[in-house]
PDB file of C-alpha atoms in Angstrom:
ATOM      1  CA  GLY W   1      52.096  46.067  95.967  1.00  0.00           C
ATOM      2  CA  VAL W   2      50.938  48.509  98.689  1.00  0.00           C
ATOM      3  CA  PHE W   3      53.785  47.495 101.053  1.00  0.00           C
ATOM      4  CA  TYR W   4      56.397  47.928  98.293  1.00  0.00           C
ATOM      5  CA  SER W   5      54.925  51.294  97.279  1.00  0.00           C
ATOM      6  CA  ASN W   6      54.945  52.535 100.900  1.00  0.00           C
ATOM      7  CA  LYS W   7      58.564  51.396 101.315  1.00  0.00           C
ATOM      8  CA  GLN W   8      59.591  53.256  98.117  1.00  0.00           C
ATOM      9  CA  THR W   9      57.817  56.428  99.308  1.00  0.00           C
ATOM     10  CA  LYS W  10      59.670  56.301 102.655  1.00  0.00           C
ATOM     11  CA  LYS W  11      62.995  55.781 100.874  1.00  0.00           C
ATOM     12  CA  SER W  12      62.197  58.700  98.570  1.00  0.00           C
ATOM     13  CA  ASN W  13      61.368  60.923 101.587  1.00  0.00           C
ATOM     14  CA  GLU W  14      64.658  59.993 103.295  1.00  0.00           C
ATOM     15  CA  LEU W  15      66.625  61.171 100.280  1.00  0.00           C
ATOM     16  CA  THR W  16      64.665  64.380 100.269  1.00  0.00           C
ATOM     17  CA  GLU W  17      65.495  65.007 103.949  1.00  0.00           C
ATOM     18  CA  MET W  18      69.202  64.391 103.273  1.00  0.00           C
ATOM     19  CA  GLU W  19      69.103  66.714 100.289  1.00  0.00           C
ATOM     20  CA  LEU W  20      67.314  69.381 102.313  1.00  0.00           C
ATOM     21  CA  LYS W  21      69.944  69.237 105.053  1.00  0.00           C
ATOM     22  CA  SER W  22      72.754  69.692 102.559  1.00  0.00           C
ATOM     23  CA  ARG W  23      71.016  72.263 100.352  1.00  0.00           C
ATOM     24  CA  LEU W  24      69.075  74.402 102.816  1.00  0.00           C
ATOM     25  CA  ARG W  25      72.134  75.790 104.517  1.00  0.00           C
ATOM     26  CA  PRO W  26      74.649  78.526 103.901  1.00  0.00           C
ATOM     27  CA  TRP W  27      77.506  77.686 101.529  1.00  0.00           C
ATOM     28  CA  ILE W  28      80.249  80.271 101.831  1.00  0.00           C
ATOM     29  CA  LEU W  29      83.052  80.795  99.333  1.00  0.00           C
ATOM     30  CA  ILE W  30      86.010  83.128  99.076  1.00  0.00           C
ATOM     31  CA  ALA W  31      86.394  84.685  95.624  1.00  0.00           C
ATOM     32  CA  ASP W  32      89.825  85.104  94.043  1.00  0.00           C
ATOM     33  CA  ILE W  33      92.039  88.024  95.027  1.00  0.00           C
ATOM     34  CA  THR W  34      92.593  90.638  92.331  1.00  0.00           C
ATOM     35  CA  PRO W  35      94.283  94.054  92.260  1.00  0.00           C
ATOM     36  CA  THR W  36      91.607  96.759  92.156  1.00  0.00           C
ATOM     37  CA  PHE W  37      93.177 100.222  92.629  1.00  0.00           C
ATOM     38  CA  ILE W  38      96.521 101.961  92.521  1.00  0.00           C
ATOM     39  CA  THR W  39      96.976 104.999  94.741  1.00  0.00           C
ATOM     40  CA  LEU W  40      99.605 107.376  93.414  1.00  0.00           C
ATOM     41  CA  THR W  41     102.141 109.309  95.496  1.00  0.00           C
ATOM     42  CA  THR W  42     100.254 112.465  94.422  1.00  0.00           C
ATOM     43  CA  GLY W  43      97.092 111.103  96.086  1.00  0.00           C
ATOM     44  CA  GLY W  44      95.267 110.190  92.874  1.00  0.00           C
ATOM     45  CA  LYS W  45      93.541 106.838  92.545  1.00  0.00           C
ATOM     46  CA  ILE W  46      93.331 104.733  89.360  1.00  0.00           C
ATOM     47  CA  ARG W  47      91.507 101.459  88.695  1.00  0.00           C
ATOM     48  CA  TYR W  48      94.077  98.718  88.225  1.00  0.00           C
ATOM     49  CA  ASN W  49      92.567  97.602  84.892  1.00  0.00           C
ATOM     50  CA  ASP W  50      92.666 101.152  83.434  1.00  0.00           C
ATOM     51  CA  PRO W  51      95.004 101.211  80.374  1.00  0.00           C
ATOM     52  CA  ILE W  52      96.760 104.307  81.788  1.00  0.00           C
ATOM     53  CA  VAL W  53      98.281 102.090  84.516  1.00  0.00           C
ATOM     54  CA  LYS W  54     100.862 100.834  81.990  1.00  0.00           C
ATOM     55  CA  GLN W  55     102.157 104.402  81.629  1.00  0.00           C
ATOM     56  CA  ILE W  56     102.773 104.894  85.361  1.00  0.00           C
ATOM     57  CA  SER W  57     106.348 104.604  86.555  1.00  0.00           C
ATOM     58  CA  LYS W  58     107.028 102.359  89.544  1.00  0.00           C
ATOM     59  CA  ASN W  59     108.114 105.232  91.775  1.00  0.00           C
ATOM     60  CA  GLN W  60     104.690 106.920  91.340  1.00  0.00           C
ATOM     61  CA  ILE W  61     102.873 104.028  93.086  1.00  0.00           C
ATOM     62  CA  ALA W  62     102.127 104.677  96.779  1.00  0.00           C
ATOM     63  CA  THR W  63      99.902 101.619  97.407  1.00  0.00           C
ATOM     64  CA  VAL W  64      98.050  98.900  95.531  1.00  0.00           C
ATOM     65  CA  THR W  65      94.688  97.730  96.850  1.00  0.00           C
ATOM     66  CA  PHE W  66      93.694  94.103  96.320  1.00  0.00           C
ATOM     67  CA  GLY W  67      90.107  92.972  96.700  1.00  0.00           C
ATOM     68  CA  SER W  68      88.075  89.816  97.120  1.00  0.00           C
ATOM     69  CA  GLU W  69      84.580  88.824  98.202  1.00  0.00           C
ATOM     70  CA  ILE W  70      83.072  86.441 100.688  1.00  0.00           C
ATOM     71  CA  LYS W  71      79.859  85.092  99.131  1.00  0.00           C
ATOM     72  CA  ASN W  72      76.929  83.070 100.416  1.00  0.00           C
ATOM     73  CA  VAL W  73      75.907  80.842  97.510  1.00  0.00           C
ATOM     74  CA  GLY W  74      73.719  78.608  99.701  1.00  0.00           C
ATOM     75  CA  LEU W  75      69.973  78.609 100.182  1.00  0.00           C
ATOM     76  CA  ALA W  76      69.996  79.863 103.782  1.00  0.00           C
ATOM     77  CA  PRO W  77      71.558  82.900 105.499  1.00  0.00           C
ATOM     78  CA  THR W  78      74.341  82.577 108.008  1.00  0.00           C
ATOM     79  CA  THR W  79      73.856  84.529 111.200  1.00  0.00           C
ATOM     80  CA  LYS W  80      77.501  84.897 112.088  1.00  0.00           C
ATOM     81  CA  ILE W  81      80.677  85.090 110.013  1.00  0.00           C
ATOM     82  CA  ILE W  82      84.067  85.841 111.506  1.00  0.00           C
ATOM     83  CA  GLY W  83      87.047  86.494 109.274  1.00  0.00           C
ATOM     84  CA  LYS W  84      90.720  86.114 110.178  1.00  0.00           C
ATOM     85  CA  TRP W  85      93.546  87.334 107.986  1.00  0.00           C
ATOM     86  CA  ILE W  86      97.320  87.479 107.719  1.00  0.00           C
ATOM     87  CA  LEU W  87      99.488  89.520 105.334  1.00  0.00           C
ATOM     88  CA  GLY W  88     103.260  89.296 105.246  1.00  0.00           C
ATOM     89  CA  LYS W  89     106.502  88.593 103.441  1.00  0.00           C
ATOM     90  CA  SER W  90     106.986  85.140 104.972  1.00  0.00           C
ATOM     91  CA  LYS W  91     105.238  82.064 103.632  1.00  0.00           C
ATOM     92  CA  ILE W  92     102.107  81.414 105.724  1.00  0.00           C
ATOM     93  CA  GLN W  93     101.488  78.044 107.371  1.00  0.00           C
ATOM     94  CA  ARG W  94      98.144  76.673 108.609  1.00  0.00           C
ATOM     95  CA  LYS W  95      99.176  77.101 112.252  1.00  0.00           C
ATOM     96  CA  ASP W  96      99.745  80.841 111.679  1.00  0.00           C
ATOM     97  CA  PHE W  97      95.956  81.403 111.770  1.00  0.00           C
ATOM     98  CA  ASP W  98      96.103  80.828 115.553  1.00  0.00           C
ATOM     99  CA  HIS W  99      97.595  84.350 115.824  1.00  0.00           C
ATOM    100  CA  ALA W 100      95.842  86.042 112.880  1.00  0.00           C
ATOM    101  CA  ASN W 101      94.016  89.387 112.910  1.00  0.00           C
ATOM    102  CA  GLU W 102      90.268  88.969 113.469  1.00  0.00           C
ATOM    103  CA  ASP W 103      87.502  91.136 112.033  1.00  0.00           C
ATOM    104  CA  PRO W 104      84.171  91.795 113.790  1.00  0.00           C
ATOM    105  CA  PRO W 105      81.384  89.272 113.026  1.00  0.00           C
ATOM    106  CA  PHE W 106      78.746  89.980 110.393  1.00  0.00           C
ATOM    107  CA  VAL W 107      75.649  88.379 108.832  1.00  0.00           C
ATOM    108  CA  LEU W 108      75.517  87.169 105.230  1.00  0.00           C
ATOM    109  CA  MET W 109      72.137  86.611 103.574  1.00  0.00           C
ATOM    110  CA  VAL W 110      71.446  84.322 100.606  1.00  0.00           C
ATOM    111  CA  ASN W 111      73.158  85.496  97.375  1.00  0.00           C
ATOM    112  CA  GLU W 112      74.842  88.314  99.269  1.00  0.00           C
ATOM    113  CA  SER W 113      78.537  89.105  99.200  1.00  0.00           C
ATOM    114  CA  TYR W 114      80.842  90.957 101.557  1.00  0.00           C
ATOM    115  CA  PRO W 115      83.830  92.810 100.075  1.00  0.00           C
ATOM    116  CA  THR W 116      87.289  92.450 101.581  1.00  0.00           C
ATOM    117  CA  SER W 117      90.448  94.347 100.698  1.00  0.00           C
ATOM    118  CA  PHE W 118      94.030  94.906 101.748  1.00  0.00           C
ATOM    119  CA  GLN W 119      96.813  97.218 100.627  1.00  0.00           C
ATOM    120  CA  ILE W 120     100.433  96.647  99.722  1.00  0.00           C
ATOM    121  CA  ALA W 121     102.937  99.488  99.743  1.00  0.00           C
ATOM    122  CA  GLY W 122     104.142 100.536  96.302  1.00  0.00           C
ATOM    123  CA  ILE W 123     107.726  99.436  96.998  1.00  0.00           C
ATOM    124  CA  ASP W 124     106.537  95.948  98.057  1.00  0.00           C
ATOM    125  CA  PHE W 125     104.256  95.716  95.001  1.00  0.00           C
ATOM    126  CA  ASN W 126     107.122  96.659  92.676  1.00  0.00           C
ATOM    127  CA  ASN W 127     109.277  93.901  94.216  1.00  0.00           C
ATOM    128  CA  LEU W 128     106.682  91.085  93.992  1.00  0.00           C
ATOM    129  CA  GLY W 129     108.652  89.436  91.193  1.00  0.00           C
ATOM    130  CA  THR W 130     111.663  88.825  93.460  1.00  0.00           C
ATOM    131  CA  GLN W 131     110.228  89.184  96.991  1.00  0.00           C
ATOM    132  CA  PRO W 132     106.774  87.596  97.120  1.00  0.00           C
ATOM    133  CA  MET W 133     104.113  88.508  99.656  1.00  0.00           C
ATOM    134  CA  TYR W 134     101.546  86.177 101.153  1.00  0.00           C
ATOM    135  CA  GLN W 135      97.990  86.540 102.360  1.00  0.00           C
ATOM    136  CA  GLY W 136      95.904  84.110 104.376  1.00  0.00           C
ATOM    137  CA  LEU W 137      92.150  84.334 104.832  1.00  0.00           C
ATOM    138  CA  GLN W 138      90.097  82.129 107.139  1.00  0.00           C
ATOM    139  CA  ILE W 139      86.303  82.322 107.481  1.00  0.00           C
ATOM    140  CA  PHE W 140      84.264  80.803 110.317  1.00  0.00           C
ATOM    141  CA  TYR W 141      80.520  80.683 109.684  1.00  0.00           C
ATOM    142  CA  GLN W 142      77.462  79.325 111.450  1.00  0.00           C
ATOM    143  CA  ILE W 143      75.867  76.474 109.440  1.00  0.00           C
ATOM    144  CA  ASP W 144      73.148  75.702 111.985  1.00  0.00           C
ATOM    145  CA  ASP W 145      72.823  75.736 115.765  1.00  0.00           C
ATOM    146  CA  LYS W 146      75.305  72.840 116.075  1.00  0.00           C
ATOM    147  CA  LYS W 147      77.835  73.222 113.237  1.00  0.00           C
ATOM    148  CA  ILE W 148      80.424  75.777 112.220  1.00  0.00           C
ATOM    149  CA  GLY W 149      82.054  75.745 108.784  1.00  0.00           C
ATOM    150  CA  VAL W 150      85.665  76.868 108.373  1.00  0.00           C
ATOM    151  CA  ILE W 151      87.141  77.827 104.984  1.00  0.00           C
ATOM    152  CA  SER W 152      90.821  78.704 104.763  1.00  0.00           C
ATOM    153  CA  LYS W 153      92.966  79.894 101.862  1.00  0.00           C
ATOM    154  CA  ILE W 154      96.620  80.875 101.654  1.00  0.00           C
ATOM    155  CA  TYR W 155      97.758  82.920  98.666  1.00  0.00           C
ATOM    156  CA  GLN W 156     101.000  84.093  97.160  1.00  0.00           C
ATOM    157  CA  ILE W 157     100.343  87.629  95.935  1.00  0.00           C
ATOM    158  CA  GLY W 158     101.454  88.526  92.421  1.00  0.00           C
ATOM    159  CA  TYR W 159     101.006  91.419  90.032  1.00  0.00           C
ATOM    160  CA  GLY W 160      97.776  89.903  88.680  1.00  0.00           C
ATOM    161  CA  GLY W 161      96.294  88.736  91.989  1.00  0.00           C
ATOM    162  CA  GLY W 162      96.570  85.796  94.337  1.00  0.00           C
ATOM    163  CA  LEU W 163      97.813  82.295  93.525  1.00  0.00           C
ATOM    164  CA  ILE W 164      96.230  79.756  95.882  1.00  0.00           C
ATOM    165  CA  LEU W 165      98.953  77.821  97.710  1.00  0.00           C
ATOM    166  CA  ASP W 166      96.707  75.989 100.180  1.00  0.00           C
ATOM    167  CA  TYR W 167      92.959  75.576 100.662  1.00  0.00           C
ATOM    168  CA  TRP W 168      90.945  73.549 103.159  1.00  0.00           C
ATOM    169  CA  TYR W 169      87.422  73.235 104.501  1.00  0.00           C
ATOM    170  CA  GLU W 170      86.205  71.655 107.706  1.00  0.00           C
ATOM    171  CA  GLU W 171      83.072  71.501 109.803  1.00  0.00           C
ATOM    172  CA  LYS W 172      83.221  71.655 113.577  1.00  0.00           C
ATOM    173  CA  ILE W 173      80.631  71.001 116.254  1.00  0.00           C
ATOM    174  CA  SER W 174      79.955  74.216 118.178  1.00  0.00           C
TER     175      SER W 174
END
């Protein structure tokens, strides 16, 4: 009985160690892209979800700002996050991230989020129905001293936000 009990305790501890390694780490996610503001040609700014937006004519729109968030939903902070992004009128491929714009690194604590945004010119926004635009976002983040997580999403931008066309996650040894 004592041998069996000791063996069960060891097995139970092993599961706990595995769970700790997978839980006590940063888990980063990219929230959906949504339109947030419209900037008018007169310089005024209106929240996209304001009912008055429906009364604005297309030629009054100077730019539309889209927003998203990078969130740490894990149980540990990440000491370094680097974001890469692409915005254009051509469909984005995975290999396009090799030449993407890169933002400066930042830290993301537990339950913290980091806002991201980009703008589309009014004329491009008005033509989204016939001439789509695309946005790619790739996040590199430090999991521990040996691993880096990489989350990548490619969106087609529409009037209501971003439609995910491709999404992938990988872990790399640093």
